[in-house]
PDB file of N, CA and C in Angstrom:
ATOM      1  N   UNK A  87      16.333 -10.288  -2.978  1.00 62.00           N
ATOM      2  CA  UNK A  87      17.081  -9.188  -3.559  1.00 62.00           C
ATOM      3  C   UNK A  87      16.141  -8.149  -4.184  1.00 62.00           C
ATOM      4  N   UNK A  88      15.165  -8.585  -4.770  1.00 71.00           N
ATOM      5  CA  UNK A  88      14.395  -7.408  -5.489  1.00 71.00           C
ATOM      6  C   UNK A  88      13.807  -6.630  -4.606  1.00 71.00           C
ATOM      7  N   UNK A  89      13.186  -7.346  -3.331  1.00 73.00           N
ATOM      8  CA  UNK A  89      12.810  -6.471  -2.039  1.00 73.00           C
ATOM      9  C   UNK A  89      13.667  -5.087  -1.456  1.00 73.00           C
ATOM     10  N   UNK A  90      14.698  -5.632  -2.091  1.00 80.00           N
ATOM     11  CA  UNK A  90      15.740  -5.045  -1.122  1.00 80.00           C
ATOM     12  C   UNK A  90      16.022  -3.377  -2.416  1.00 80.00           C
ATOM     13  N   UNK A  91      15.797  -3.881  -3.251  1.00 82.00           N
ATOM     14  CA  UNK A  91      15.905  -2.751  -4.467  1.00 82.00           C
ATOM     15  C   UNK A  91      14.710  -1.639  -4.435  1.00 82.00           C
ATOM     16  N   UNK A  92      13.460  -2.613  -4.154  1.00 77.00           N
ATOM     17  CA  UNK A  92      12.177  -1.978  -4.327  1.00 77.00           C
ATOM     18  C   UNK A  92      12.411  -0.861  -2.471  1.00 77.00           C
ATOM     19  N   UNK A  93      13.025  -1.849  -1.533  1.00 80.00           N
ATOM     20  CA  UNK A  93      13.102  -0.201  -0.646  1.00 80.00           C
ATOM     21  C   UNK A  93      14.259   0.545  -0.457  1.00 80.00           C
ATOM     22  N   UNK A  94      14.897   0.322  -1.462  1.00 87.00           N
ATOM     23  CA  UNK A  94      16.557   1.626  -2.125  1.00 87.00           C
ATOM     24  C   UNK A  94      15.712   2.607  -2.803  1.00 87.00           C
ATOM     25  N   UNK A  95      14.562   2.076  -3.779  1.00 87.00           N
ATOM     26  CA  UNK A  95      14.165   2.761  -4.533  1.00 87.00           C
ATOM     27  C   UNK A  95      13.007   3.917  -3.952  1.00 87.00           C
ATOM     28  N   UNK A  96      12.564   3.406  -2.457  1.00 85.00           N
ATOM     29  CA  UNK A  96      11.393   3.713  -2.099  1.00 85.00           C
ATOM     30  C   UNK A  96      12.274   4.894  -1.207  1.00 85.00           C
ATOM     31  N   UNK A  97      13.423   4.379  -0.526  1.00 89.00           N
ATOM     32  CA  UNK A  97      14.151   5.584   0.079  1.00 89.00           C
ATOM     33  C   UNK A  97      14.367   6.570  -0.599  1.00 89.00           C
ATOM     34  N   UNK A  98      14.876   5.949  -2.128  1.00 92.00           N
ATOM     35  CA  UNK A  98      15.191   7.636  -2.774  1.00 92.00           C
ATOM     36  C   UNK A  98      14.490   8.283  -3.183  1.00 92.00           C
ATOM     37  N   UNK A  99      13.327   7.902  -3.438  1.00 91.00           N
ATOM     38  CA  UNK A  99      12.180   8.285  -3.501  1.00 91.00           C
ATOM     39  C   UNK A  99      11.965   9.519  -2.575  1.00 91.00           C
ATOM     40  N   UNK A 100      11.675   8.703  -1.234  1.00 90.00           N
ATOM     41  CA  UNK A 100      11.428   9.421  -0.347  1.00 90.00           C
ATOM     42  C   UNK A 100      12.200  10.916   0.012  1.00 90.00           C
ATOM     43  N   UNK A 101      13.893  10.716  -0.295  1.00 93.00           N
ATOM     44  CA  UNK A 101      14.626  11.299  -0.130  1.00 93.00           C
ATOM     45  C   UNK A 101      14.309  12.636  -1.338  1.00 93.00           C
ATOM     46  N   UNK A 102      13.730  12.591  -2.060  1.00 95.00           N
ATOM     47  CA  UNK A 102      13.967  13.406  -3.462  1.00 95.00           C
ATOM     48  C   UNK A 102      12.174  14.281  -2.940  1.00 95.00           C
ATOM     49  N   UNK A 103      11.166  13.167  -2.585  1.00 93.00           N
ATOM     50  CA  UNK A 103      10.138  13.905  -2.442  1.00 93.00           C
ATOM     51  C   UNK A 103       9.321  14.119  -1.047  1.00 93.00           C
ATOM     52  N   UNK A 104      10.155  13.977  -0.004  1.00 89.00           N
ATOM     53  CA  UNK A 104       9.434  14.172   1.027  1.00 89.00           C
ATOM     54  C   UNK A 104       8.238  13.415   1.364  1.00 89.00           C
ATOM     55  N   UNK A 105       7.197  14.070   1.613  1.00 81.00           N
ATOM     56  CA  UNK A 105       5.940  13.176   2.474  1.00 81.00           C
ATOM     57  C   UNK A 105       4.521  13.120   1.285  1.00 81.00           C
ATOM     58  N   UNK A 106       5.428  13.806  -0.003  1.00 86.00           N
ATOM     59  CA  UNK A 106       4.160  13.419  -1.343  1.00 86.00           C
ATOM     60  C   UNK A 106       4.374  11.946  -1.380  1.00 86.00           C
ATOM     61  N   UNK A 107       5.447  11.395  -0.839  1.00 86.00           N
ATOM     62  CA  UNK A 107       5.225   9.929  -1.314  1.00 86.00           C
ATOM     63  C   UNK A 107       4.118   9.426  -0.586  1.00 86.00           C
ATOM     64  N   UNK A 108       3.547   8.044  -1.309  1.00 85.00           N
ATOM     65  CA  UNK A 108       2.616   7.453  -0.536  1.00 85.00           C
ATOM     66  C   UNK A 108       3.099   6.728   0.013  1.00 85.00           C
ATOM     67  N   UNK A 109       2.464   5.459   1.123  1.00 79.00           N
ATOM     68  CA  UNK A 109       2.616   5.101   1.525  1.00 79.00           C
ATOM     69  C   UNK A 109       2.582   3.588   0.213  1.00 79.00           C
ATOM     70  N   UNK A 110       3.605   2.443   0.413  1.00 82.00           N
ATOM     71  CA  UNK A 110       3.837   1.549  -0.228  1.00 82.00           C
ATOM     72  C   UNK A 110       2.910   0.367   0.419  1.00 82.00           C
ATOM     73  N   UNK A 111       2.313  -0.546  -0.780  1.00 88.00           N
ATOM     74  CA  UNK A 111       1.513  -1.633  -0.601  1.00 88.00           C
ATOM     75  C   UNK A 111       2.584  -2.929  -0.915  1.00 88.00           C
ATOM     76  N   UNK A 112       2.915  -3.418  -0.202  1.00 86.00           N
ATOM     77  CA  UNK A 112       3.500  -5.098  -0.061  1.00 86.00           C
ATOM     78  C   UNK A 112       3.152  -5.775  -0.195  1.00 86.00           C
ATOM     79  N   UNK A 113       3.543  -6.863  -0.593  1.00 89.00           N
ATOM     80  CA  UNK A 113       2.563  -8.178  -1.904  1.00 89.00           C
ATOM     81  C   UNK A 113       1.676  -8.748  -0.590  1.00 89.00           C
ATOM     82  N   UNK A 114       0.601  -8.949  -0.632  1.00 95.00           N
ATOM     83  CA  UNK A 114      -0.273 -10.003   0.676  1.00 95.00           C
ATOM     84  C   UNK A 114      -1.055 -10.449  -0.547  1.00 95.00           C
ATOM     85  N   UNK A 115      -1.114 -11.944   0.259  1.00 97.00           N
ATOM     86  CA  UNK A 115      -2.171 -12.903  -0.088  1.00 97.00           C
ATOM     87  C   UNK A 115      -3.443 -12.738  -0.534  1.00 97.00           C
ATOM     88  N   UNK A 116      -3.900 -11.362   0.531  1.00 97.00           N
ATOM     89  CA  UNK A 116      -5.161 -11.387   0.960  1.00 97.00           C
ATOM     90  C   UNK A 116      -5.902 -10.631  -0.988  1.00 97.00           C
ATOM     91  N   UNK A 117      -4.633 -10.037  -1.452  1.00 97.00           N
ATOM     92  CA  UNK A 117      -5.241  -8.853  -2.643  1.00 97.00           C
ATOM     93  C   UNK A 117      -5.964 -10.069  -3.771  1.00 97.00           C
ATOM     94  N   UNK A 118      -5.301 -10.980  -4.239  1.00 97.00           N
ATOM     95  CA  UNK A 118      -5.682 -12.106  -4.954  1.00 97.00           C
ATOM     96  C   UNK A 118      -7.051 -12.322  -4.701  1.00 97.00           C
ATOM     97  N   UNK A 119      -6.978 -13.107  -3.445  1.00 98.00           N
ATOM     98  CA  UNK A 119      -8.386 -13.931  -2.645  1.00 98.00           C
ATOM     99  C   UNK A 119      -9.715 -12.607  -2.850  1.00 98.00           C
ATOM    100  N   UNK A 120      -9.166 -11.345  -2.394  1.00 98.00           N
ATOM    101  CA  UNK A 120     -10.238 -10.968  -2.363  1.00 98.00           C
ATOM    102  C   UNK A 120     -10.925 -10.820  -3.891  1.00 98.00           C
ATOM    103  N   UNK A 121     -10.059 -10.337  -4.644  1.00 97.00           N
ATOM    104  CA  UNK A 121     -10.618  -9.787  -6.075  1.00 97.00           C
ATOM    105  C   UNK A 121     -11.267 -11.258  -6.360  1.00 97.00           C
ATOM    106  N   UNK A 122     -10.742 -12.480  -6.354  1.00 98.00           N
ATOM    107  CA  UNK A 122     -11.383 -13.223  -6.628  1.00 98.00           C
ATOM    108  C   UNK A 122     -12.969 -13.882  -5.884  1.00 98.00           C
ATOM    109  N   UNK A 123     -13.149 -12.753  -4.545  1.00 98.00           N
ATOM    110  CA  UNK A 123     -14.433 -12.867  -4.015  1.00 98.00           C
ATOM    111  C   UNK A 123     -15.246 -11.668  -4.684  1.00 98.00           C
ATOM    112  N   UNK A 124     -14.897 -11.135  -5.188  1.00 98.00           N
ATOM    113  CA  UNK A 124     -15.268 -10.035  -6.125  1.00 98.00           C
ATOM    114  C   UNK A 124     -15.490  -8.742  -5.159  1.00 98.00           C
ATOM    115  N   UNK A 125     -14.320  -8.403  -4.122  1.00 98.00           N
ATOM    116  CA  UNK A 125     -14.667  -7.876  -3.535  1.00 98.00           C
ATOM    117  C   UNK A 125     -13.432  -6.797  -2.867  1.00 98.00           C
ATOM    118  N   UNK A 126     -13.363  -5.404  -2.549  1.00 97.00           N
ATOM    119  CA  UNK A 126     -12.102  -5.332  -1.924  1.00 97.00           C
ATOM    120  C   UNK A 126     -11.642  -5.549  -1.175  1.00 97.00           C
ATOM    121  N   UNK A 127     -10.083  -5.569  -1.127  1.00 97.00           N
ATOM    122  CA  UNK A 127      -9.485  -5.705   0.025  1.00 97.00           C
ATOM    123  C   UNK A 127      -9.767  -5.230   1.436  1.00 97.00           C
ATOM    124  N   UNK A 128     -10.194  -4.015   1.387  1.00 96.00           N
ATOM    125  CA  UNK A 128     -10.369  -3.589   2.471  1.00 96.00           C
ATOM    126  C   UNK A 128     -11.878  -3.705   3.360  1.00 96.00           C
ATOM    127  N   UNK A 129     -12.524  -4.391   2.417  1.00 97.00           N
ATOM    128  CA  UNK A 129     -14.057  -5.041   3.019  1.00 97.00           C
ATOM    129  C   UNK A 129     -13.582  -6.804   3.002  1.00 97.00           C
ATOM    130  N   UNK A 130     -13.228  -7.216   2.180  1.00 98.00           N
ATOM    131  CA  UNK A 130     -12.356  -8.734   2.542  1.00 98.00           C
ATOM    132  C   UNK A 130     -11.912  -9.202   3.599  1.00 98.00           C
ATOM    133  N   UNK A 131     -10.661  -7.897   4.093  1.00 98.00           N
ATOM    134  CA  UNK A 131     -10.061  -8.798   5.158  1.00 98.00           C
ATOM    135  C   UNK A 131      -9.300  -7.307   5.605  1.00 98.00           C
ATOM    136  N   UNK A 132     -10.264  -6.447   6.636  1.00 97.00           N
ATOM    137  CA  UNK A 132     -10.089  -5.471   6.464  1.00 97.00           C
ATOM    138  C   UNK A 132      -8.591  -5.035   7.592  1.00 97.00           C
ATOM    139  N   UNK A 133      -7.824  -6.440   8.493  1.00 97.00           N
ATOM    140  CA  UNK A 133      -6.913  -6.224   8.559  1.00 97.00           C
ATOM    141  C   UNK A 133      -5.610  -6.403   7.765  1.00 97.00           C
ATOM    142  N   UNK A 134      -5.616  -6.811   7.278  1.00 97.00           N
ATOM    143  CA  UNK A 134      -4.914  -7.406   6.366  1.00 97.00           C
ATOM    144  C   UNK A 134      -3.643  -6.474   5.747  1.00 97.00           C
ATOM    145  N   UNK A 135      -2.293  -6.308   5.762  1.00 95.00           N
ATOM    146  CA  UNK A 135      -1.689  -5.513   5.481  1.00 95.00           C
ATOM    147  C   UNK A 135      -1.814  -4.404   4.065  1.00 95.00           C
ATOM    148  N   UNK A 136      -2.186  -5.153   3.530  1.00 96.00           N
ATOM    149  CA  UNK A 136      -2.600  -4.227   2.171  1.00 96.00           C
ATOM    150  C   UNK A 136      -4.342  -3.308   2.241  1.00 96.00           C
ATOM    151  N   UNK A 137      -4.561  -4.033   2.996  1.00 96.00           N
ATOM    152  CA  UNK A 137      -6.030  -3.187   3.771  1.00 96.00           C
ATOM    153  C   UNK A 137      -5.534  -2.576   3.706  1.00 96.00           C
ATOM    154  N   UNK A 138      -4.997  -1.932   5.371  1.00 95.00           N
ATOM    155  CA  UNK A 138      -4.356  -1.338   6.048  1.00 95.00           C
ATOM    156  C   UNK A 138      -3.615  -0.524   5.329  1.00 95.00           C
ATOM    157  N   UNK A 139      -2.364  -0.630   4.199  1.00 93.00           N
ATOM    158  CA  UNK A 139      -2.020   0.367   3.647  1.00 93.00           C
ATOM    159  C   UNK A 139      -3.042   0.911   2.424  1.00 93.00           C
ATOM    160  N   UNK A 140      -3.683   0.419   1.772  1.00 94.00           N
ATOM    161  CA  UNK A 140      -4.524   1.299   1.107  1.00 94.00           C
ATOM    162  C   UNK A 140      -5.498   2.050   1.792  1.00 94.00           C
ATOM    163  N   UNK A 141      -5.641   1.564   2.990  1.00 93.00           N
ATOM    164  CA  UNK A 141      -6.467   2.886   3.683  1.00 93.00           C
ATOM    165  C   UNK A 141      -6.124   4.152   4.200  1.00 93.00           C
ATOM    166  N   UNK A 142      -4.586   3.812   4.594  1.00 90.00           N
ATOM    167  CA  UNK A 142      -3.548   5.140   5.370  1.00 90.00           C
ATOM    168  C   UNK A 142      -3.678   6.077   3.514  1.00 90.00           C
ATOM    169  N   UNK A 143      -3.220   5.261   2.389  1.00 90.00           N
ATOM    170  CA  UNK A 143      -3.199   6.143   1.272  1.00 90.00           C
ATOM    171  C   UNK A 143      -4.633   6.921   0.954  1.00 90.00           C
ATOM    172  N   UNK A 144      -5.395   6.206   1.135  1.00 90.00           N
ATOM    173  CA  UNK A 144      -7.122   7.313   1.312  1.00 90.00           C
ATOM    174  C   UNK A 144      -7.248   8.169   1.576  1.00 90.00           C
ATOM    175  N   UNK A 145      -6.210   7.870   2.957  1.00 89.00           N
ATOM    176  CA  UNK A 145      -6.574   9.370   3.851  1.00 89.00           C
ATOM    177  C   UNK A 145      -6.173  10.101   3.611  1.00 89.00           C
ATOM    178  N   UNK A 146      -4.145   9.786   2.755  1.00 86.00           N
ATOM    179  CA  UNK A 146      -3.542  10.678   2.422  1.00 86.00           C
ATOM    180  C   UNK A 146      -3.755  11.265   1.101  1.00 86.00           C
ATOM    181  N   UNK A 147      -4.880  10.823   0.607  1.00 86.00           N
ATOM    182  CA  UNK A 147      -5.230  11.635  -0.534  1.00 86.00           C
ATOM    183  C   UNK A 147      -6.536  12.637  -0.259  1.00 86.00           C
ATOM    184  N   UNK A 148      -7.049  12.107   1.024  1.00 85.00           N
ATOM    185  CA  UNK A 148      -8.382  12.857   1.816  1.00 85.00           C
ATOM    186  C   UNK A 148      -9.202  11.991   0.555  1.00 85.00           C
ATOM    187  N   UNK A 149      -9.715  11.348   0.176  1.00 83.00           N
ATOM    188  CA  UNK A 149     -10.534  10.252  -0.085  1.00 83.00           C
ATOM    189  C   UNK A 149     -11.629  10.113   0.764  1.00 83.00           C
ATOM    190  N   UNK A 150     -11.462  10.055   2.098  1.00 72.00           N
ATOM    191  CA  UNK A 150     -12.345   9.533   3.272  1.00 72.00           C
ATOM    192  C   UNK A 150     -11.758   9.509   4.505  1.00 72.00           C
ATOM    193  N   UNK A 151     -12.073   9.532   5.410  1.00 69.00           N
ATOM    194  CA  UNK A 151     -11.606   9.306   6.779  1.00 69.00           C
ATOM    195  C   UNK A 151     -11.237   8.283   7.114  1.00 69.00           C
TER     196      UNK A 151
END
């Protein structure tokens, strides 16, 4: 159920602000494991769904390519 709130909330979101929204990170395993390799996610386990969305948000902040 809370899933289900968190993307009502992410629609209206969306609905109110267009494409300023970012893109949303979803709970993975991988965010834990890595911090606890002391390391990020996206050098950890660089497929990994939360990789993967913190990298689309990079771009969309122009961060990096």
């Amino acid at each position: 159920m809370l899933e289900s709130k968190k993307l009502d909330m992410e629609k209206q979101l969306r609905e109110a602000y267009g494409d300023i929204v970012l893109e949303t990170v979803r709970d993975d395993v991988k965010v834990p494991e890595a911090y606890t390799a002391g390391q990020p996610v996206t050098l950890y386990s660089p497929t990994a769904s939360a990789a993967k969305a913190y990298t689309k948000i990079g771009r969309q902040m122009k961060l990096y390519r």
